[in-house]
Amino acid sequence: MATRNGFKLLKLPFLAIEQVFLYLEILEIIDISLCSKRCKNVVKRNRATPATYINIEFSREHGVDVCSVDNKKAVATWNFSNTNMGNRKKMWWSIDGAEGYTLKNINSQNIRNGFYQCCTPSRQIAASMNTVISHLLEVLRNCYVKHVNINMHYERVAYKTLLDLLKTCESLEMISDGSSDHTKHVLSSIKITKTFNDKSYLYSSANPFLGALECTDHINCDNASWMRAETLLTLNCEYVELKKARLTAEDIMEYLKKWKNSTGMGRVRKLNIMHTAVGIGPLDFEELGAMRWDPVKRAAMYRLHDGLYIMCNNGMDIERADGLLATIVQHETRGFFFLVWADRFPDQTFPYGAILL
Amino acid sequence: MTSPASSSEVKYLIESSEGNTFDVSGAALRQSNTFNAMFLNIGADGPIPFTDYNEATLKKVFEYCEHSVNEENYSGPKHQDDLSKWDLNFFNEMDQKMFIDVINASNFLDIERLTSYCCERIARMLRGKNTQEMIKVITLPTAEELEAKQKVEEKKAAAAKKVAEKAAETAEKTETLEELPVQQLVQTTRNKLTRKYLSFSNE
């Protein structure tokens, strides 16, 4: 039968090919896309390719994971390094000059996972990654970049090649010594939609980033000295933590006034700003129309996250026209807090082992 | 003959690409959504023309339909492991060409069960294979074959180039051969004229 001599898949009507794809896993669909240009186009047209996302690692290791949206498991892993093909010609693949070999395995949960080793000279790793990522984004419908991890200690310049391709991602984590405006370059190059985690630790504010930050979930910066009022005022993010910030009391007043007079900024739950120096200085509570704590209006303890609570009975409250209430707390060691009460009277049980600020 | 009646006893005449006709039961035909949409309600006057497919293919397709008449309604894809002995024999009997023709016909006639079994069968051939193995399965030229093909093409191009160069050279030579006597003629005429002019001026 057909199995012995192979099967001319591309001779089938496209609807039948699509039905064949229904029985294949993402890994096999990716493999078909690597067979030839025609195969790539057929996969590209396939409407039933399951939804996927890509995670990118650009640090000491260079890798790309294709994960299934359904079960969040990696179905194909690409590793990029300066290795030799050896005698693995039988497992060879190639995409526009990037080439390597494939190993497949079935893990303990019976999930097939493909390991694609891209053999590329060290200097061309970023370019090879771009080639592979472009291919994947092109052939897999509903595929998007979810997480990007960049460590500038290993790649001080090459990461820029990667960012030339990526226009948007859900979350980005970067580590840098902060000496080369890395944060500014990253934020200017890519739109981060959910979470930004910047672990740059050196103090550098010579070149601030003045654009907007559109993250909706988390912003966590170990060194936010680059942030100015222009960017602060664009934030509509659930949890924001800015360390080593250089924002002034005026900048923060502008932000608070914007929040109070707005009907938007509904995502904001927690803003924490810490400075290298003493603090942000006094705020004009009168101008904000802030009031002292009223136990009738809200509870005293606010849960920052699992295991960390803050006592807000000394905080000042501001209330919006739409009834949303927020508290301003200036903590001795933890800096400035702006906390929005989604629930004014949450559970006040203090769990064993938790910390209260 | 053909009739729009829904009884399974009713036979319909099917016409193949060769112009041959053969009988298929109404119950078997009703597995085809295309048939249901086109003929079931309005009826067919004369043989139903499925003239894009040959007799052998259509007979094979309707053989399957006749066999699965009594099976419960199709409710989504079934694994090959769950196929009956008859089903397996049905698929194993076909050569590759017939298999492709059957899928094409089944796809056109929109016989969900048969199309889905065929497609699952193809998917089985591809499962667990790496790129190079898939290239072999779906009978695409491998990288080495492409390389060899490219070499042959390069050789052909080189040979064609040589032939073209030779032709050009020969043409050039003929041109010069043709040109020489003309040039000589012109020169001799010029010389003669000069001499004449000189002799005139001397006189």
PDB file of N, CA and C in Angstrom, chain A residues 1-3 5-17 19-21 23-25 27-32 34-36 39 89-94 102 104 112 116, chain B residues 74 77-78 91-96 99-100 103-104 107 112 115-117 119-140 143-144:
ATOM      1  N   MET A   1       0.837  -1.196   0.000  1.00  0.00           N
ATOM      2  CA  MET A   1       0.000   0.000   0.000  1.00  0.00           C
ATOM      3  C   MET A   1       0.874   1.249   0.000  1.00  0.00           C
ATOM      4  N   ALA A   2       0.218   2.328   0.242  1.00  0.00           N
ATOM      5  CA  ALA A   2       0.892   3.615   0.185  1.00  0.00           C
ATOM      6  C   ALA A   2       2.077   3.715   1.139  1.00  0.00           C
ATOM      7  N   THR A   3       2.037   2.987   2.232  1.00  0.00           N
ATOM      8  CA  THR A   3       3.092   3.115   3.241  1.00  0.00           C
ATOM      9  C   THR A   3       4.463   2.694   2.709  1.00  0.00           C
ATOM     10  N   ASN A   5       5.845   2.832  -0.366  1.00  0.00           N
ATOM     11  CA  ASN A   5       6.564   3.690  -1.294  1.00  0.00           C
ATOM     12  C   ASN A   5       6.466   5.170  -0.952  1.00  0.00           C
ATOM     13  N   GLY A   6       5.911   5.485   0.183  1.00  0.00           N
ATOM     14  CA  GLY A   6       5.700   6.880   0.519  1.00  0.00           C
ATOM     15  C   GLY A   6       4.385   7.346  -0.078  1.00  0.00           C
ATOM     16  N   PHE A   7       4.097   8.600   0.159  1.00  0.00           N
ATOM     17  CA  PHE A   7       2.792   9.089  -0.254  1.00  0.00           C
ATOM     18  C   PHE A   7       2.890  10.549  -0.680  1.00  0.00           C
ATOM     19  N   LYS A   8       2.365  10.835  -1.860  1.00  0.00           N
ATOM     20  CA  LYS A   8       2.491  12.200  -2.383  1.00  0.00           C
ATOM     21  C   LYS A   8       1.423  13.106  -1.732  1.00  0.00           C
ATOM     22  N   LEU A   9       1.744  13.559  -0.546  1.00  0.00           N
ATOM     23  CA  LEU A   9       0.791  14.342   0.253  1.00  0.00           C
ATOM     24  C   LEU A   9       0.311  15.586  -0.485  1.00  0.00           C
ATOM     25  N   LEU A  10       1.259  16.235  -1.173  1.00  0.00           N
ATOM     26  CA  LEU A  10       0.908  17.516  -1.780  1.00  0.00           C
ATOM     27  C   LEU A  10      -0.004  17.374  -2.997  1.00  0.00           C
ATOM     28  N   LYS A  11      -0.234  16.127  -3.423  1.00  0.00           N
ATOM     29  CA  LYS A  11      -1.150  15.931  -4.547  1.00  0.00           C
ATOM     30  C   LYS A  11      -2.604  15.930  -4.107  1.00  0.00           C
ATOM     31  N   LEU A  12      -2.811  15.887  -2.805  1.00  0.00           N
ATOM     32  CA  LEU A  12      -4.182  15.840  -2.298  1.00  0.00           C
ATOM     33  C   LEU A  12      -4.827  17.217  -2.371  1.00  0.00           C
ATOM     34  N   PRO A  13      -6.168  17.245  -2.433  1.00  0.00           N
ATOM     35  CA  PRO A  13      -6.831  18.552  -2.341  1.00  0.00           C
ATOM     36  C   PRO A  13      -6.539  19.168  -0.980  1.00  0.00           C
ATOM     37  N   PHE A  14      -6.507  20.489  -0.944  1.00  0.00           N
ATOM     38  CA  PHE A  14      -6.078  21.150   0.288  1.00  0.00           C
ATOM     39  C   PHE A  14      -6.962  20.785   1.489  1.00  0.00           C
ATOM     40  N   LEU A  15      -8.255  20.619   1.222  1.00  0.00           N
ATOM     41  CA  LEU A  15      -9.163  20.278   2.339  1.00  0.00           C
ATOM     42  C   LEU A  15      -8.775  18.938   2.972  1.00  0.00           C
ATOM     43  N   ALA A  16      -8.338  18.000   2.113  1.00  0.00           N
ATOM     44  CA  ALA A  16      -7.926  16.695   2.634  1.00  0.00           C
ATOM     45  C   ALA A  16      -6.613  16.835   3.414  1.00  0.00           C
ATOM     46  N   ILE A  17      -5.705  17.672   2.898  1.00  0.00           N
ATOM     47  CA  ILE A  17      -4.435  17.885   3.621  1.00  0.00           C
ATOM     48  C   ILE A  17      -4.740  18.468   5.008  1.00  0.00           C
ATOM     49  N   GLN A  19      -7.292  17.988   6.713  1.00  0.00           N
ATOM     50  CA  GLN A  19      -7.832  16.929   7.572  1.00  0.00           C
ATOM     51  C   GLN A  19      -6.709  16.021   8.080  1.00  0.00           C
ATOM     52  N   VAL A  20      -5.693  15.806   7.221  1.00  0.00           N
ATOM     53  CA  VAL A  20      -4.529  15.024   7.674  1.00  0.00           C
ATOM     54  C   VAL A  20      -3.887  15.743   8.861  1.00  0.00           C
ATOM     55  N   PHE A  21      -3.779  17.057   8.747  1.00  0.00           N
ATOM     56  CA  PHE A  21      -3.149  17.842   9.819  1.00  0.00           C
ATOM     57  C   PHE A  21      -3.908  17.731  11.144  1.00  0.00           C
ATOM     58  N   TYR A  23      -4.959  15.187  12.447  1.00  0.00           N
ATOM     59  CA  TYR A  23      -4.499  14.001  13.183  1.00  0.00           C
ATOM     60  C   TYR A  23      -3.040  14.127  13.625  1.00  0.00           C
ATOM     61  N   LEU A  24      -2.407  15.234  13.276  1.00  0.00           N
ATOM     62  CA  LEU A  24      -0.990  15.385  13.617  1.00  0.00           C
ATOM     63  C   LEU A  24      -0.820  16.335  14.790  1.00  0.00           C
ATOM     64  N   GLU A  25       0.310  16.174  15.460  1.00  0.00           N
ATOM     65  CA  GLU A  25       0.600  17.082  16.562  1.00  0.00           C
ATOM     66  C   GLU A  25       1.397  18.269  16.031  1.00  0.00           C
ATOM     67  N   LEU A  27       4.227  19.338  16.670  1.00  0.00           N
ATOM     68  CA  LEU A  27       5.600  18.963  16.350  1.00  0.00           C
ATOM     69  C   LEU A  27       5.709  18.433  14.920  1.00  0.00           C
ATOM     70  N   GLU A  28       4.763  17.571  14.544  1.00  0.00           N
ATOM     71  CA  GLU A  28       4.801  16.994  13.202  1.00  0.00           C
ATOM     72  C   GLU A  28       4.454  18.038  12.146  1.00  0.00           C
ATOM     73  N   ILE A  29       3.567  18.958  12.510  1.00  0.00           N
ATOM     74  CA  ILE A  29       3.212  20.032  11.566  1.00  0.00           C
ATOM     75  C   ILE A  29       4.440  20.919  11.327  1.00  0.00           C
ATOM     76  N   ILE A  30       5.199  21.172  12.386  1.00  0.00           N
ATOM     77  CA  ILE A  30       6.433  21.965  12.235  1.00  0.00           C
ATOM     78  C   ILE A  30       7.391  21.214  11.314  1.00  0.00           C
ATOM     79  N   ASP A  31       7.517  19.900  11.536  1.00  0.00           N
ATOM     80  CA  ASP A  31       8.434  19.108  10.706  1.00  0.00           C
ATOM     81  C   ASP A  31       8.033  19.144   9.237  1.00  0.00           C
ATOM     82  N   ILE A  32       6.746  19.077   8.976  1.00  0.00           N
ATOM     83  CA  ILE A  32       6.301  19.147   7.581  1.00  0.00           C
ATOM     84  C   ILE A  32       6.695  20.491   6.981  1.00  0.00           C
ATOM     85  N   LEU A  34       9.185  22.110   7.464  1.00  0.00           N
ATOM     86  CA  LEU A  34      10.631  22.157   7.183  1.00  0.00           C
ATOM     87  C   LEU A  34      11.011  21.346   5.949  1.00  0.00           C
ATOM     88  N   CYS A  35      10.055  20.593   5.407  1.00  0.00           N
ATOM     89  CA  CYS A  35      10.386  19.678   4.302  1.00  0.00           C
ATOM     90  C   CYS A  35      10.721  20.407   3.006  1.00  0.00           C
ATOM     91  N   SER A  36       9.928  21.396   2.652  1.00  0.00           N
ATOM     92  CA  SER A  36      10.187  22.129   1.401  1.00  0.00           C
ATOM     93  C   SER A  36       9.394  23.428   1.438  1.00  0.00           C
ATOM     94  N   CYS A  39       5.733  22.696   1.120  1.00  0.00           N
ATOM     95  CA  CYS A  39       5.190  22.180   2.382  1.00  0.00           C
ATOM     96  C   CYS A  39       4.977  23.339   3.358  1.00  0.00           C
ATOM     97  N   LYS A  89      23.287  13.483   9.350  1.00  0.00           N
ATOM     98  CA  LYS A  89      22.636  13.937   8.113  1.00  0.00           C
ATOM     99  C   LYS A  89      21.203  13.439   7.978  1.00  0.00           C
ATOM    100  N   LYS A  90      20.943  12.280   8.596  1.00  0.00           N
ATOM    101  CA  LYS A  90      19.604  11.702   8.468  1.00  0.00           C
ATOM    102  C   LYS A  90      18.577  12.483   9.260  1.00  0.00           C
ATOM    103  N   MET A  91      19.078  13.345  10.163  1.00  0.00           N
ATOM    104  CA  MET A  91      18.144  14.101  10.998  1.00  0.00           C
ATOM    105  C   MET A  91      18.214  15.579  10.655  1.00  0.00           C
ATOM    106  N   TRP A  92      18.743  15.866   9.483  1.00  0.00           N
ATOM    107  CA  TRP A  92      19.048  17.238   9.096  1.00  0.00           C
ATOM    108  C   TRP A  92      17.795  18.049   8.786  1.00  0.00           C
ATOM    109  N   TRP A  93      17.820  19.324   9.141  1.00  0.00           N
ATOM    110  CA  TRP A  93      16.790  20.270   8.700  1.00  0.00           C
ATOM    111  C   TRP A  93      17.469  21.590   8.364  1.00  0.00           C
ATOM    112  N   SER A  94      16.783  22.398   7.608  1.00  0.00           N
ATOM    113  CA  SER A  94      17.365  23.686   7.237  1.00  0.00           C
ATOM    114  C   SER A  94      16.259  24.703   6.971  1.00  0.00           C
ATOM    115  N   THR A 102      17.528  17.089  14.308  1.00  0.00           N
ATOM    116  CA  THR A 102      16.372  16.918  15.203  1.00  0.00           C
ATOM    117  C   THR A 102      16.497  15.643  16.013  1.00  0.00           C
ATOM    118  N   LYS A 104      13.959  13.396  18.702  1.00  0.00           N
ATOM    119  CA  LYS A 104      12.602  13.382  19.246  1.00  0.00           C
ATOM    120  C   LYS A 104      12.551  12.450  20.439  1.00  0.00           C
ATOM    121  N   ARG A 112       5.039  13.978  23.242  1.00  0.00           N
ATOM    122  CA  ARG A 112       6.152  13.973  22.299  1.00  0.00           C
ATOM    123  C   ARG A 112       6.767  15.363  22.285  1.00  0.00           C
ATOM    124  N   TYR A 116      15.359  20.423  18.566  1.00  0.00           N
ATOM    125  CA  TYR A 116      16.017  20.842  17.328  1.00  0.00           C
ATOM    126  C   TYR A 116      17.318  21.548  17.695  1.00  0.00           C
TER     127      TYR A 116
ATOM    128  N   TYR B  74     -21.963   8.618  11.524  1.00  0.00           N
ATOM    129  CA  TYR B  74     -20.582   9.027  11.767  1.00  0.00           C
ATOM    130  C   TYR B  74     -20.521  10.085  12.862  1.00  0.00           C
ATOM    131  N   PRO B  77     -13.853  11.387  14.058  1.00  0.00           N
ATOM    132  CA  PRO B  77     -12.812  10.460  13.640  1.00  0.00           C
ATOM    133  C   PRO B  77     -12.625   9.268  14.570  1.00  0.00           C
ATOM    134  N   LYS B  78     -12.261   8.132  13.952  1.00  0.00           N
ATOM    135  CA  LYS B  78     -12.050   6.908  14.716  1.00  0.00           C
ATOM    136  C   LYS B  78     -10.585   6.517  14.522  1.00  0.00           C
ATOM    137  N   PHE B  91      -8.399  -0.875   2.833  1.00  0.00           N
ATOM    138  CA  PHE B  91      -7.305   0.080   2.634  1.00  0.00           C
ATOM    139  C   PHE B  91      -6.057  -0.610   2.096  1.00  0.00           C
ATOM    140  N   ASN B  92      -5.760  -1.802   2.609  1.00  0.00           N
ATOM    141  CA  ASN B  92      -4.528  -2.476   2.206  1.00  0.00           C
ATOM    142  C   ASN B  92      -4.549  -2.917   0.754  1.00  0.00           C
ATOM    143  N   GLU B  93      -5.748  -3.117   0.208  1.00  0.00           N
ATOM    144  CA  GLU B  93      -5.856  -3.588  -1.184  1.00  0.00           C
ATOM    145  C   GLU B  93      -5.456  -2.514  -2.191  1.00  0.00           C
ATOM    146  N   MET B  94      -5.538  -1.271  -1.752  1.00  0.00           N
ATOM    147  CA  MET B  94      -5.321  -0.181  -2.717  1.00  0.00           C
ATOM    148  C   MET B  94      -3.847   0.114  -2.936  1.00  0.00           C
ATOM    149  N   ASP B  95      -3.510   0.420  -4.206  1.00  0.00           N
ATOM    150  CA  ASP B  95      -2.152   0.927  -4.434  1.00  0.00           C
ATOM    151  C   ASP B  95      -2.197   2.446  -4.217  1.00  0.00           C
ATOM    152  N   GLN B  96      -1.011   3.074  -4.332  1.00  0.00           N
ATOM    153  CA  GLN B  96      -0.951   4.489  -3.979  1.00  0.00           C
ATOM    154  C   GLN B  96      -1.835   5.366  -4.873  1.00  0.00           C
ATOM    155  N   PHE B  99      -5.353   4.985  -3.949  1.00  0.00           N
ATOM    156  CA  PHE B  99      -5.569   5.613  -2.639  1.00  0.00           C
ATOM    157  C   PHE B  99      -5.786   7.117  -2.803  1.00  0.00           C
ATOM    158  N   ILE B 100      -4.920   7.731  -3.615  1.00  0.00           N
ATOM    159  CA  ILE B 100      -5.049   9.178  -3.856  1.00  0.00           C
ATOM    160  C   ILE B 100      -6.375   9.470  -4.552  1.00  0.00           C
ATOM    161  N   ILE B 103      -9.225   9.239  -2.124  1.00  0.00           N
ATOM    162  CA  ILE B 103      -9.314  10.415  -1.233  1.00  0.00           C
ATOM    163  C   ILE B 103      -9.907  11.594  -1.993  1.00  0.00           C
ATOM    164  N   ASN B 104      -9.427  11.782  -3.230  1.00  0.00           N
ATOM    165  CA  ASN B 104      -9.947  12.896  -4.028  1.00  0.00           C
ATOM    166  C   ASN B 104     -11.452  12.774  -4.220  1.00  0.00           C
ATOM    167  N   ASN B 107     -13.311  13.166  -0.978  1.00  0.00           N
ATOM    168  CA  ASN B 107     -13.299  14.566  -0.583  1.00  0.00           C
ATOM    169  C   ASN B 107     -14.352  15.345  -1.377  1.00  0.00           C
ATOM    170  N   GLU B 112     -17.697  11.868   4.878  1.00  0.00           N
ATOM    171  CA  GLU B 112     -16.877  12.208   6.048  1.00  0.00           C
ATOM    172  C   GLU B 112     -16.091  11.015   6.583  1.00  0.00           C
ATOM    173  N   THR B 115     -13.247   9.836   4.144  1.00  0.00           N
ATOM    174  CA  THR B 115     -12.185  10.852   4.060  1.00  0.00           C
ATOM    175  C   THR B 115     -11.380  10.858   5.351  1.00  0.00           C
ATOM    176  N   SER B 116     -12.082  10.812   6.469  1.00  0.00           N
ATOM    177  CA  SER B 116     -11.376  10.910   7.740  1.00  0.00           C
ATOM    178  C   SER B 116     -10.489   9.681   7.977  1.00  0.00           C
ATOM    179  N   TYR B 117     -10.958   8.479   7.605  1.00  0.00           N
ATOM    180  CA  TYR B 117     -10.121   7.275   7.768  1.00  0.00           C
ATOM    181  C   TYR B 117      -8.874   7.366   6.887  1.00  0.00           C
ATOM    182  N   CYS B 119      -7.433  10.066   5.777  1.00  0.00           N
ATOM    183  CA  CYS B 119      -6.518  11.100   6.259  1.00  0.00           C
ATOM    184  C   CYS B 119      -5.783  10.632   7.513  1.00  0.00           C
ATOM    185  N   GLU B 120      -6.482   9.893   8.361  1.00  0.00           N
ATOM    186  CA  GLU B 120      -5.818   9.388   9.557  1.00  0.00           C
ATOM    187  C   GLU B 120      -4.721   8.407   9.170  1.00  0.00           C
ATOM    188  N   ARG B 121      -4.998   7.662   8.098  1.00  0.00           N
ATOM    189  CA  ARG B 121      -4.014   6.691   7.611  1.00  0.00           C
ATOM    190  C   ARG B 121      -2.742   7.400   7.132  1.00  0.00           C
ATOM    191  N   ILE B 122      -2.939   8.511   6.453  1.00  0.00           N
ATOM    192  CA  ILE B 122      -1.779   9.284   5.981  1.00  0.00           C
ATOM    193  C   ILE B 122      -1.032   9.861   7.181  1.00  0.00           C
ATOM    194  N   ALA B 123      -1.816  10.405   8.130  1.00  0.00           N
ATOM    195  CA  ALA B 123      -1.192  10.998   9.317  1.00  0.00           C
ATOM    196  C   ALA B 123      -0.328   9.977  10.041  1.00  0.00           C
ATOM    197  N   ARG B 124      -0.788   8.724  10.038  1.00  0.00           N
ATOM    198  CA  ARG B 124      -0.027   7.642  10.698  1.00  0.00           C
ATOM    199  C   ARG B 124       1.344   7.458  10.080  1.00  0.00           C
ATOM    200  N   MET B 125       1.393   7.657   8.758  1.00  0.00           N
ATOM    201  CA  MET B 125       2.681   7.491   8.067  1.00  0.00           C
ATOM    202  C   MET B 125       3.664   8.573   8.500  1.00  0.00           C
ATOM    203  N   LEU B 126       3.126   9.729   8.915  1.00  0.00           N
ATOM    204  CA  LEU B 126       3.992  10.868   9.229  1.00  0.00           C
ATOM    205  C   LEU B 126       4.352  10.959  10.710  1.00  0.00           C
ATOM    206  N   ARG B 127       3.552  10.320  11.534  1.00  0.00           N
ATOM    207  CA  ARG B 127       3.728  10.444  12.976  1.00  0.00           C
ATOM    208  C   ARG B 127       5.093   9.935  13.448  1.00  0.00           C
ATOM    209  N   GLY B 128       5.722  10.721  14.313  1.00  0.00           N
ATOM    210  CA  GLY B 128       6.978  10.285  14.926  1.00  0.00           C
ATOM    211  C   GLY B 128       8.195  10.372  14.011  1.00  0.00           C
ATOM    212  N   LYS B 129       8.007  10.927  12.812  1.00  0.00           N
ATOM    213  CA  LYS B 129       9.134  11.007  11.864  1.00  0.00           C
ATOM    214  C   LYS B 129       9.834  12.358  12.001  1.00  0.00           C
ATOM    215  N   ASN B 130      11.132  12.383  11.689  1.00  0.00           N
ATOM    216  CA  ASN B 130      11.806  13.674  11.626  1.00  0.00           C
ATOM    217  C   ASN B 130      11.739  14.199  10.191  1.00  0.00           C
ATOM    218  N   THR B 131      12.287  15.387   9.985  1.00  0.00           N
ATOM    219  CA  THR B 131      12.113  16.054   8.687  1.00  0.00           C
ATOM    220  C   THR B 131      12.563  15.179   7.519  1.00  0.00           C
ATOM    221  N   GLN B 132      13.755  14.593   7.645  1.00  0.00           N
ATOM    222  CA  GLN B 132      14.294  13.791   6.530  1.00  0.00           C
ATOM    223  C   GLN B 132      13.412  12.584   6.249  1.00  0.00           C
ATOM    224  N   GLU B 133      12.930  11.959   7.312  1.00  0.00           N
ATOM    225  CA  GLU B 133      12.050  10.795   7.123  1.00  0.00           C
ATOM    226  C   GLU B 133      10.732  11.219   6.481  1.00  0.00           C
ATOM    227  N   MET B 134      10.245  12.394   6.885  1.00  0.00           N
ATOM    228  CA  MET B 134       8.986  12.887   6.295  1.00  0.00           C
ATOM    229  C   MET B 134       9.163  13.177   4.810  1.00  0.00           C
ATOM    230  N   ILE B 135      10.325  13.746   4.474  1.00  0.00           N
ATOM    231  CA  ILE B 135      10.592  14.037   3.058  1.00  0.00           C
ATOM    232  C   ILE B 135      10.476  12.749   2.254  1.00  0.00           C
ATOM    233  N   LYS B 136      10.987  11.660   2.834  1.00  0.00           N
ATOM    234  CA  LYS B 136      10.904  10.371   2.137  1.00  0.00           C
ATOM    235  C   LYS B 136       9.456   9.910   2.041  1.00  0.00           C
ATOM    236  N   VAL B 137       8.731  10.044   3.155  1.00  0.00           N
ATOM    237  CA  VAL B 137       7.339   9.561   3.172  1.00  0.00           C
ATOM    238  C   VAL B 137       6.485  10.330   2.181  1.00  0.00           C
ATOM    239  N   ILE B 138       6.633  11.649   2.177  1.00  0.00           N
ATOM    240  CA  ILE B 138       5.770  12.408   1.262  1.00  0.00           C
ATOM    241  C   ILE B 138       6.443  12.580  -0.104  1.00  0.00           C
ATOM    242  N   THR B 139       7.458  11.722  -0.324  1.00  0.00           N
ATOM    243  CA  THR B 139       8.192  11.586  -1.601  1.00  0.00           C
ATOM    244  C   THR B 139       8.584  12.924  -2.216  1.00  0.00           C
ATOM    245  N   LEU B 140       9.213  13.714  -1.385  1.00  0.00           N
ATOM    246  CA  LEU B 140       9.828  14.929  -1.904  1.00  0.00           C
ATOM    247  C   LEU B 140      11.296  14.606  -2.133  1.00  0.00           C
ATOM    248  N   ALA B 143      17.607  16.509   0.352  1.00  0.00           N
ATOM    249  CA  ALA B 143      18.619  17.539   0.122  1.00  0.00           C
ATOM    250  C   ALA B 143      19.684  17.024  -0.829  1.00  0.00           C
ATOM    251  N   GLU B 144      20.069  15.729  -0.653  1.00  0.00           N
ATOM    252  CA  GLU B 144      21.107  15.161  -1.526  1.00  0.00           C
ATOM    253  C   GLU B 144      20.612  15.059  -2.964  1.00  0.00           C
TER     254      GLU B 144
END
